[in-house]
Structure formats: C-alpha cells, structure tokens
C-alpha cells in the first residue's frame, strides 16, 4: 500500500485484531474454567450428601440417590464392585480413581478431600459430559467410594455462545478500528497534504517567496512545516545571491571587455594608435576577475580543500615581503603561530588583505600575527581614510566598493574581501573590520590554532 493512511490503519487493525483474539481466547478459557469449577462444587455437594447417608448407616440399597439425569451417582466398594447407582445411571467413565496406600488399602477411614475429574456418563441410554467428584471412606471395616457428577452441558453451551459472540463481533470491531484509524490518520496527515500541495505549487511556479502553511498544533508536522519554510528561506536567499552574483559578474566583465574591444578596433583601423600597455592591463584585469569568479564558484559548490599545518607567522613574513613596494609593509610576529588549513587559500587571504590595504594606504601598511586563547589572530592595518562604521560588515560582501576616498581602487571589482571571508569561513574562522590606532582601516582574521 502506498498510502500512509492505509498502512497506518492496517497496522492498527492488525494489532487490535491480535489483541482481541488473545483477549477472547483468555476470556473463553477463564469462563470455561470458572463454570467447570462450579460444576465440580455441585458434584462434591451431591457426593457429600450420599457419603453422609452412608456414614449414618443407611443400607446401600436405600441411600435415596439424586436424580441420575442431573447428578449421576455410583457407590462402589474397595474392589470396585458396584454397591449402589442412581436411577437410569448405566456407566461412568473418566472419573478419578482414589489413591491407594502401599499395602493396597485406600486412604484413611474418613477421607475429607474430594478428587475431581472430567468424563462421561451414560444415563437412560444417553451419553453426556460431566464433572465428577470422588469421596472415599470406611464403614464396619469395609471400604466405600462415592462418585457423583454434575452436568457440563450448561458450561459447554455458555462457552460456545461466548465464542460465537466473540467471533461474530471480531469483524465488526476490526472494521470500526480500521475506519477510526483511517479517519484519524487522514486528519493528522491533512497538514502534510497542504505542505505537499504548496511545495508542488512552489516547484511549478519557481516562486521561492511562498511558504508552506504551519499548522497550529505543536507537533512533528508543525516542526516539519517550520523546517521546510526555513529551508525555503535559505534557498531563496541563495538563489537571490546567485542571481546578484551573475548580474554583478556580467556587469564587471562587460567593462574590461568593452574597453579591450574598443582598443582593438582602434588598433585595427589605426595601428599607430595601439596602446599596448593599456590593452595588456585590460587583459590582466579581465584575467584576475575571471580567476576570482571561478574561485567563488568553487566555494559555492562546496569544493573540499586539503588541510595541513601552516606556520601563519612565516607565511605573513613571506607575503609581506612580496607585496612590499611603493607602500612599505611591516610584519610583526613575536611568536610562532600554527594553524591547520589550505596553504594556497591562506596565501590568497594575506595577498587580498595586503592589496586592499596598499590601495588605500597613505604611507604604510602593517601586519601583526598573534595568539589569543585558542585562536590565531591576523591583523592588517593601513593609514588611509579608514572604513565608516556602518560599512564595516558590507565590505565583505561581493562586488562591494565603498564611496568617496576608498573608491580610488584602480580596477578592483569588489571581490577581494569577499574571497577572504569565504576562505576564512571554510577554515572555521571569521573576519571583521574595524579602525586602526593610526586612524586607517583594520581588517582582522581569526583562525583556529592547530
């Protein structure tokens, strides 16, 4: 069955059916045992009445035995010879035989405990089932045994009636359980159907701003609906971010491509006017932008990178020396600091931070590497105009270039710090911006120590 409702109803019906069968069987057995015990008590009462008459000295042929149809009675001696029998009682089978001592005599002179058994008796030519009680005793040195029975026909009729009633009611009960469970499952799963329908509508319309309905009950279905809406929110944000990324990338690529095309068209028409250095600069800018876009695409795809121990202090000195030029770069690393990460990615972090600082610095750039509890701290400062407090989080977004003095960026596409943030996040760290002591920008990266 493909329906959850049908499977739930079937499972519940099967469990209830087994429980009803076991309960019915137990009830029938308990009823049978109770009625059989009552029949045994009636047989014992009849046997004791006859035993009392024998103990009183009544002759065996004048014992006034009860009616044979209701209580068949036979009295025998120690050897099993019939001494007296109820009217029309011809044969008794299945009654218990009293135990005998090792010397062959039966019990004591006056047995008080009755023995019980189930068997048949033939009365007036008809055989029926009876519950028998047996009592033994002695009179004048002669052993006697009284066997009295009580009819089990009423017990058998009651047990049969109960069994028929239970069997007849079982299908009705199972049908009720099936119906109630199916309806309950349908009501419980109605919010799931609403969620499914809304998800199908979202899929067909590609409108990620829609949300699935959240039922008022605080149950698993409500938690599923909330989790689905959270997933849709994250998916919508990712799609919008991807759309903005594609639009911004197209815009950024259009400018150098258009400039390069113009230069080439002018060169084709007037070779003497070819500005080769400008064309090379445009190609270099285009190549750097394509490289940055490819790197960000790899980050978005979740590409795994190999991790290894990296001496962050040594790496800072190496990259600082390479980036030092018109604007000098000073590196301060008083102690060894080792992190576990991708060396090429960390080189890119340092290069982007240094390039950003050098573009906006007035006279100097400083790098400091230190330890803070379980973190490695990398700080890059410049003596430029700094970053306004309201923009210190935005600078790590993609294609963000701030206004006024920081737009002196020569050809930057606003991807450098976004790449820094993505690489740092992939290493389990975080990046933030602040104000340097000398008034410029402070860009800080924290990475877990190895």
XYZ file of C-alpha atoms in Angstrom:
450
model
C 0.000 0.000 0.000
C 1.368 3.392 -0.998
C -0.938 5.402 1.272
C 0.364 6.177 4.756
C -3.234 6.299 5.949
C -3.945 2.800 4.650
C -0.717 1.398 6.108
C -1.424 3.019 9.467
C -4.988 1.715 9.519
C -3.826 -1.766 8.518
C -1.144 -1.838 11.215
C -3.534 -0.644 13.911
C -6.200 -3.120 12.812
C -3.709 -5.989 12.834
C -2.507 -5.097 16.343
C -6.046 -4.704 17.677
C -7.100 -7.936 15.929
C -4.320 -9.923 17.601
C -5.143 -8.310 20.944
C -8.848 -9.121 20.565
C -8.134 -12.739 19.613
C -5.832 -13.205 22.605
C -8.273 -11.453 24.928
C -11.186 -13.510 23.596
C -9.254 -16.735 23.980
C -8.355 -15.809 27.533
C -11.963 -14.904 28.288
C -13.285 -18.195 26.905
C -10.699 -20.206 28.835
C -11.430 -18.278 32.049
C -15.182 -18.751 31.577
C -14.710 -22.451 30.925
C -12.509 -22.900 33.989
C -14.980 -20.992 36.188
C -18.004 -22.953 35.019
C -16.126 -26.250 35.298
C -15.150 -25.337 38.873
C -18.774 -24.582 39.726
C -19.853 -27.918 38.258
C -17.178 -29.631 40.380
C -18.534 -27.949 43.528
C -22.052 -29.116 42.727
C -20.763 -32.638 42.184
C -18.910 -32.536 45.512
C -22.061 -31.390 47.342
C -24.012 -34.324 45.865
C -21.186 -36.752 46.748
C -21.011 -35.496 50.362
C -24.763 -35.872 50.809
C -24.510 -39.524 49.754
C -21.371 -40.037 51.897
C -23.196 -38.596 54.919
C -26.023 -41.107 54.494
C -23.520 -43.951 54.216
C -21.707 -42.742 57.346
C -25.084 -42.603 59.131
C -25.517 -46.346 58.483
C -28.085 -46.246 55.722
C -28.148 -49.517 53.724
C -26.628 -49.242 50.272
C -29.876 -50.188 48.556
C -31.786 -47.433 50.413
C -29.445 -44.434 50.016
C -32.007 -42.235 48.256
C -29.610 -41.190 45.490
C -30.327 -37.957 43.471
C -31.864 -37.928 40.015
C -29.478 -39.527 37.550
C -30.026 -37.004 34.758
C -28.796 -34.097 36.879
C -26.334 -35.836 39.239
C -25.320 -39.376 38.177
C -24.053 -41.222 41.310
C -22.445 -44.615 41.842
C -21.207 -46.220 45.053
C -18.575 -48.945 44.857
C -16.611 -50.988 47.401
C -12.836 -51.193 47.742
C -12.583 -53.700 44.926
C -14.668 -51.622 42.522
C -17.854 -53.677 42.884
C -20.960 -51.575 42.365
C -22.913 -51.200 45.619
C -25.482 -48.574 44.548
C -26.285 -46.498 41.478
C -28.583 -43.596 40.635
C -31.711 -44.168 38.622
C -31.001 -44.945 34.952
C -27.214 -44.499 35.502
C -25.545 -47.223 33.496
C -21.900 -46.298 33.103
C -19.411 -43.675 34.328
C -16.033 -43.215 32.607
C -13.230 -40.727 33.224
C -13.883 -40.300 36.962
C -10.709 -40.205 39.125
C -9.690 -43.373 40.965
C -8.833 -42.826 44.667
C -5.144 -43.281 45.557
C -4.149 -46.415 47.481
C -1.510 -46.892 50.137
C 1.471 -49.155 49.542
C -0.278 -52.048 51.319
C -3.150 -51.857 48.864
C -5.721 -50.214 51.192
C -7.412 -46.963 50.245
C -6.577 -43.827 52.256
C -7.761 -43.258 55.804
C -11.017 -44.264 57.404
C -12.632 -40.923 56.676
C -11.277 -39.034 53.632
C -12.285 -35.357 53.674
C -10.701 -34.160 50.403
C -12.587 -34.817 47.201
C -10.855 -35.698 43.952
C -12.082 -34.203 40.678
C -12.113 -35.298 37.070
C -13.974 -34.795 33.804
C -15.527 -37.667 31.930
C -18.781 -39.065 30.566
C -21.785 -40.861 31.981
C -24.499 -42.884 30.244
C -27.887 -42.062 31.738
C -31.081 -43.501 30.300
C -29.187 -44.522 27.190
C -27.755 -41.032 26.532
C -24.072 -40.196 26.992
C -23.058 -36.712 28.142
C -20.087 -34.910 29.680
C -19.895 -34.460 33.454
C -17.584 -33.055 36.108
C -17.043 -35.764 38.751
C -16.176 -35.563 42.459
C -14.986 -38.690 44.292
C -15.107 -39.294 48.086
C -13.948 -42.432 49.957
C -14.410 -43.772 53.447
C -14.901 -46.926 55.600
C -17.869 -48.439 57.370
C -17.609 -51.552 59.516
C -14.163 -52.240 58.048
C -15.494 -52.098 54.518
C -14.157 -49.512 52.098
C -16.625 -47.465 50.017
C -16.266 -44.848 47.258
C -18.891 -42.350 46.129
C -18.623 -40.942 42.593
C -21.013 -38.074 41.804
C -21.185 -35.975 38.656
C -22.607 -32.597 37.608
C -23.632 -31.945 34.014
C -21.337 -29.792 31.877
C -23.929 -29.104 29.195
C -24.680 -25.613 30.529
C -20.945 -24.874 30.696
C -20.437 -26.058 27.141
C -23.402 -24.014 25.908
C -22.108 -20.875 27.674
C -18.585 -21.297 26.301
C -19.939 -21.959 22.822
C -22.201 -18.906 22.993
C -19.326 -16.707 24.176
C -17.033 -17.992 21.407
C -19.682 -17.421 18.734
C -20.365 -13.919 20.057
C -16.661 -13.037 20.044
C -16.109 -14.446 16.574
C -19.149 -12.624 15.232
C -18.114 -9.353 16.830
C -14.469 -9.547 15.752
C -15.023 -8.401 12.126
C -17.251 -5.560 13.324
C -14.626 -4.415 15.830
C -11.875 -4.627 13.214
C -13.977 -2.632 10.765
C -14.549 0.046 13.411
C -10.835 0.158 14.255
C -9.908 0.407 10.555
C -12.372 3.227 9.953
C -11.460 5.219 13.072
C -7.712 4.814 12.451
C -8.022 5.733 8.778
C -10.041 8.844 9.603
C -7.626 9.794 12.390
C -4.617 9.323 10.117
C -6.314 11.353 7.400
C -6.969 14.230 9.802
C -3.410 14.003 11.167
C -1.908 13.999 7.672
C -4.111 16.763 6.277
C -1.424 19.398 7.097
C 1.119 17.201 5.289
C -1.103 17.214 2.210
C -1.268 21.008 2.433
C 2.527 21.196 2.698
C 2.918 18.843 -0.278
C 0.447 20.832 -2.376
C 2.213 24.102 -1.585
C 5.615 22.599 -2.369
C 4.297 21.377 -5.731
C 2.947 24.863 -6.406
C 6.301 26.413 -5.496
C 8.104 23.944 -7.744
C 5.833 24.626 -10.702
C 5.846 28.417 -10.260
C 9.516 28.738 -9.100
C 8.262 31.426 -6.693
C 10.529 30.922 -3.691
C 8.845 33.728 -1.751
C 5.889 31.447 -0.994
C 5.812 29.468 2.241
C 4.038 26.277 3.328
C 1.241 26.579 5.914
C 2.253 25.868 9.516
C -0.462 24.017 11.497
C -1.354 25.473 14.914
C -0.549 22.240 16.747
C 2.932 21.968 18.231
C 3.672 18.532 16.845
C 6.050 16.871 14.395
C 4.107 18.132 11.377
C 4.345 21.733 12.607
C 8.083 21.314 13.127
C 8.350 19.857 9.620
C 6.487 22.865 8.189
C 8.738 25.319 10.041
C 11.867 23.463 8.925
C 10.563 23.484 5.335
C 9.971 27.237 5.495
C 13.462 27.771 6.893
C 14.850 25.712 4.016
C 12.837 27.746 1.519
C 14.127 30.956 3.101
C 17.729 29.761 2.824
C 17.109 28.571 -0.739
C 15.531 31.877 -1.695
C 18.484 33.783 -0.239
C 20.932 31.513 -2.076
C 19.101 31.924 -5.380
C 18.897 35.683 -4.979
C 22.567 35.801 -4.044
C 23.377 33.725 -7.116
C 21.298 35.967 -9.340
C 23.020 39.057 -7.964
C 26.355 37.350 -8.420
C 25.643 36.576 -12.076
C 24.324 40.092 -12.711
C 27.282 41.730 -10.987
C 29.754 39.425 -12.707
C 28.233 40.261 -16.091
C 28.458 43.942 -15.311
C 32.061 43.715 -14.142
C 33.100 41.652 -17.147
C 31.374 43.979 -19.561
C 33.603 46.982 -18.764
C 37.048 45.447 -19.450
C 35.749 43.512 -22.434
C 34.224 46.682 -23.912
C 37.423 48.656 -23.270
C 39.573 45.941 -24.786
C 37.309 45.660 -27.815
C 37.443 49.411 -28.363
C 41.235 49.441 -28.184
C 41.482 46.546 -30.619
C 39.029 48.147 -33.059
C 41.022 51.406 -32.943
C 44.245 49.457 -33.432
C 42.744 47.617 -36.386
C 41.777 50.892 -38.031
C 44.856 52.885 -36.948
C 47.726 50.604 -35.962
C 49.864 53.542 -34.949
C 47.375 54.416 -32.170
C 47.584 50.978 -30.486
C 48.156 51.419 -26.732
C 49.667 48.030 -25.997
C 50.214 48.690 -22.281
C 46.554 49.612 -21.793
C 45.436 46.502 -23.663
C 47.671 44.324 -21.524
C 46.285 46.000 -18.380
C 42.728 45.286 -19.531
C 43.562 41.641 -20.267
C 45.281 41.297 -16.889
C 42.291 42.821 -15.130
C 39.946 40.529 -17.049
C 42.066 37.506 -16.191
C 42.137 38.409 -12.484
C 38.377 38.937 -12.437
C 37.731 35.605 -14.162
C 40.039 33.914 -11.654
C 38.172 35.473 -8.730
C 34.799 34.480 -10.161
C 35.980 30.917 -10.703
C 37.281 30.755 -7.127
C 33.970 31.995 -5.704
C 32.071 29.491 -7.853
C 34.226 26.701 -6.429
C 33.452 27.942 -2.909
C 29.705 27.974 -3.643
C 29.937 24.423 -4.997
C 31.387 23.271 -1.667
C 34.667 22.054 -3.105
C 36.829 20.404 -0.446
C 40.407 21.588 0.044
C 43.300 19.656 1.638
C 44.267 20.779 5.136
C 47.800 20.810 6.552
C 49.723 22.604 9.331
C 50.668 26.104 8.165
C 53.044 28.484 10.026
C 50.987 31.658 9.814
C 53.792 33.868 11.136
C 56.231 32.678 8.449
C 53.560 32.963 5.762
C 52.875 36.584 6.802
C 56.563 37.488 6.555
C 56.816 35.824 3.120
C 53.744 37.506 1.608
C 54.539 40.844 3.237
C 57.981 40.872 1.631
C 56.487 40.053 -1.776
C 53.810 42.777 -1.527
C 56.104 45.486 -0.152
C 56.865 48.190 -2.744
C 55.907 51.834 -3.104
C 53.943 51.395 0.115
C 56.165 49.536 2.617
C 54.727 46.579 4.526
C 55.948 45.834 8.053
C 55.276 42.439 9.648
C 55.205 41.829 13.412
C 55.066 38.184 14.535
C 56.661 37.862 18.006
C 55.888 34.141 18.372
C 55.253 31.060 16.274
C 51.595 30.643 15.290
C 50.494 27.466 13.504
C 47.067 26.812 12.036
C 45.648 23.882 10.113
C 44.461 24.886 6.688
C 44.958 25.208 2.954
C 48.264 26.978 2.361
C 47.247 28.382 -1.042
C 43.969 29.653 0.388
C 45.747 31.358 3.310
C 48.227 32.913 0.878
C 45.235 34.317 -1.024
C 43.843 35.739 2.234
C 47.097 37.553 3.009
C 47.537 38.779 -0.574
C 43.998 40.158 -0.764
C 44.274 41.879 2.625
C 47.627 43.408 1.717
C 46.439 44.521 -1.742
C 43.367 46.121 -0.191
C 45.468 47.923 2.423
C 48.104 49.086 -0.096
C 45.436 50.548 -2.411
C 44.067 52.722 0.391
C 47.176 53.409 2.451
C 48.892 56.778 2.519
C 52.399 55.760 3.577
C 52.491 52.358 5.282
C 50.828 49.013 5.867
C 51.340 46.889 8.992
C 50.730 43.164 9.574
C 50.571 41.587 13.015
C 50.244 37.851 13.821
C 49.474 36.794 17.408
C 47.697 34.213 19.543
C 44.519 34.754 21.533
C 43.462 31.740 23.632
C 42.668 29.083 21.029
C 42.691 31.469 18.086
C 45.361 32.675 15.705
C 44.840 36.388 15.035
C 45.964 38.095 11.802
C 45.590 41.895 11.653
C 46.309 44.121 8.644
C 46.185 47.911 9.121
C 46.769 50.912 6.881
C 46.999 54.657 7.443
C 44.376 55.522 4.866
C 40.918 57.095 5.316
C 39.515 54.027 7.108
C 36.155 52.314 6.767
C 32.956 54.015 8.027
C 31.430 52.113 10.921
C 28.208 51.431 9.042
C 30.110 49.797 6.167
C 32.422 47.513 8.136
C 30.229 44.492 7.558
C 29.354 45.350 3.942
C 32.979 45.398 2.825
C 32.985 41.581 2.944
C 30.051 41.292 0.532
C 30.663 40.501 -3.116
C 31.069 43.329 -5.618
C 31.045 45.943 -2.856
C 33.141 49.069 -3.429
C 32.678 51.902 -0.971
C 32.162 55.504 -1.997
C 34.330 58.592 -1.544
C 38.012 58.106 -0.841
C 38.054 54.331 -0.878
C 36.895 54.263 -4.475
C 40.413 55.158 -5.501
C 40.544 51.418 -6.186
C 42.197 51.100 -9.583
C 40.285 48.417 -11.343
C 39.101 46.438 -8.292
C 35.823 44.536 -8.704
C 34.975 44.352 -5.012
C 35.706 40.619 -4.691
C 38.933 40.603 -2.677
C 37.458 40.819 0.829
C 34.540 38.540 -0.137
C 37.096 35.889 -1.078
C 38.885 36.498 2.247
C 35.674 35.936 4.176
C 34.774 32.746 2.273
C 38.224 31.225 2.722
C 38.283 32.093 6.439
C 34.820 30.606 6.966
C 35.921 27.409 5.248
C 38.732 27.220 7.831
C 36.312 27.560 10.750
C 37.222 31.184 11.475
C 35.724 34.620 10.957
C 36.757 38.012 9.614
C 35.793 41.528 10.678
C 36.739 45.145 10.079
C 37.498 47.954 12.481
C 39.524 51.101 12.986
C 43.323 51.103 13.212
C 45.102 53.026 16.002
C 46.566 55.430 13.430
C 43.108 56.111 12.044
C 43.088 53.867 8.988
C 41.327 50.571 8.337
C 41.844 47.441 10.471
C 40.993 44.063 8.927
C 41.166 41.190 11.385
C 41.046 37.418 10.739
C 40.701 34.766 13.434
C 41.577 31.136 12.673
C 41.567 28.111 14.988
C 45.027 27.149 16.199
C 46.344 23.820 15.034
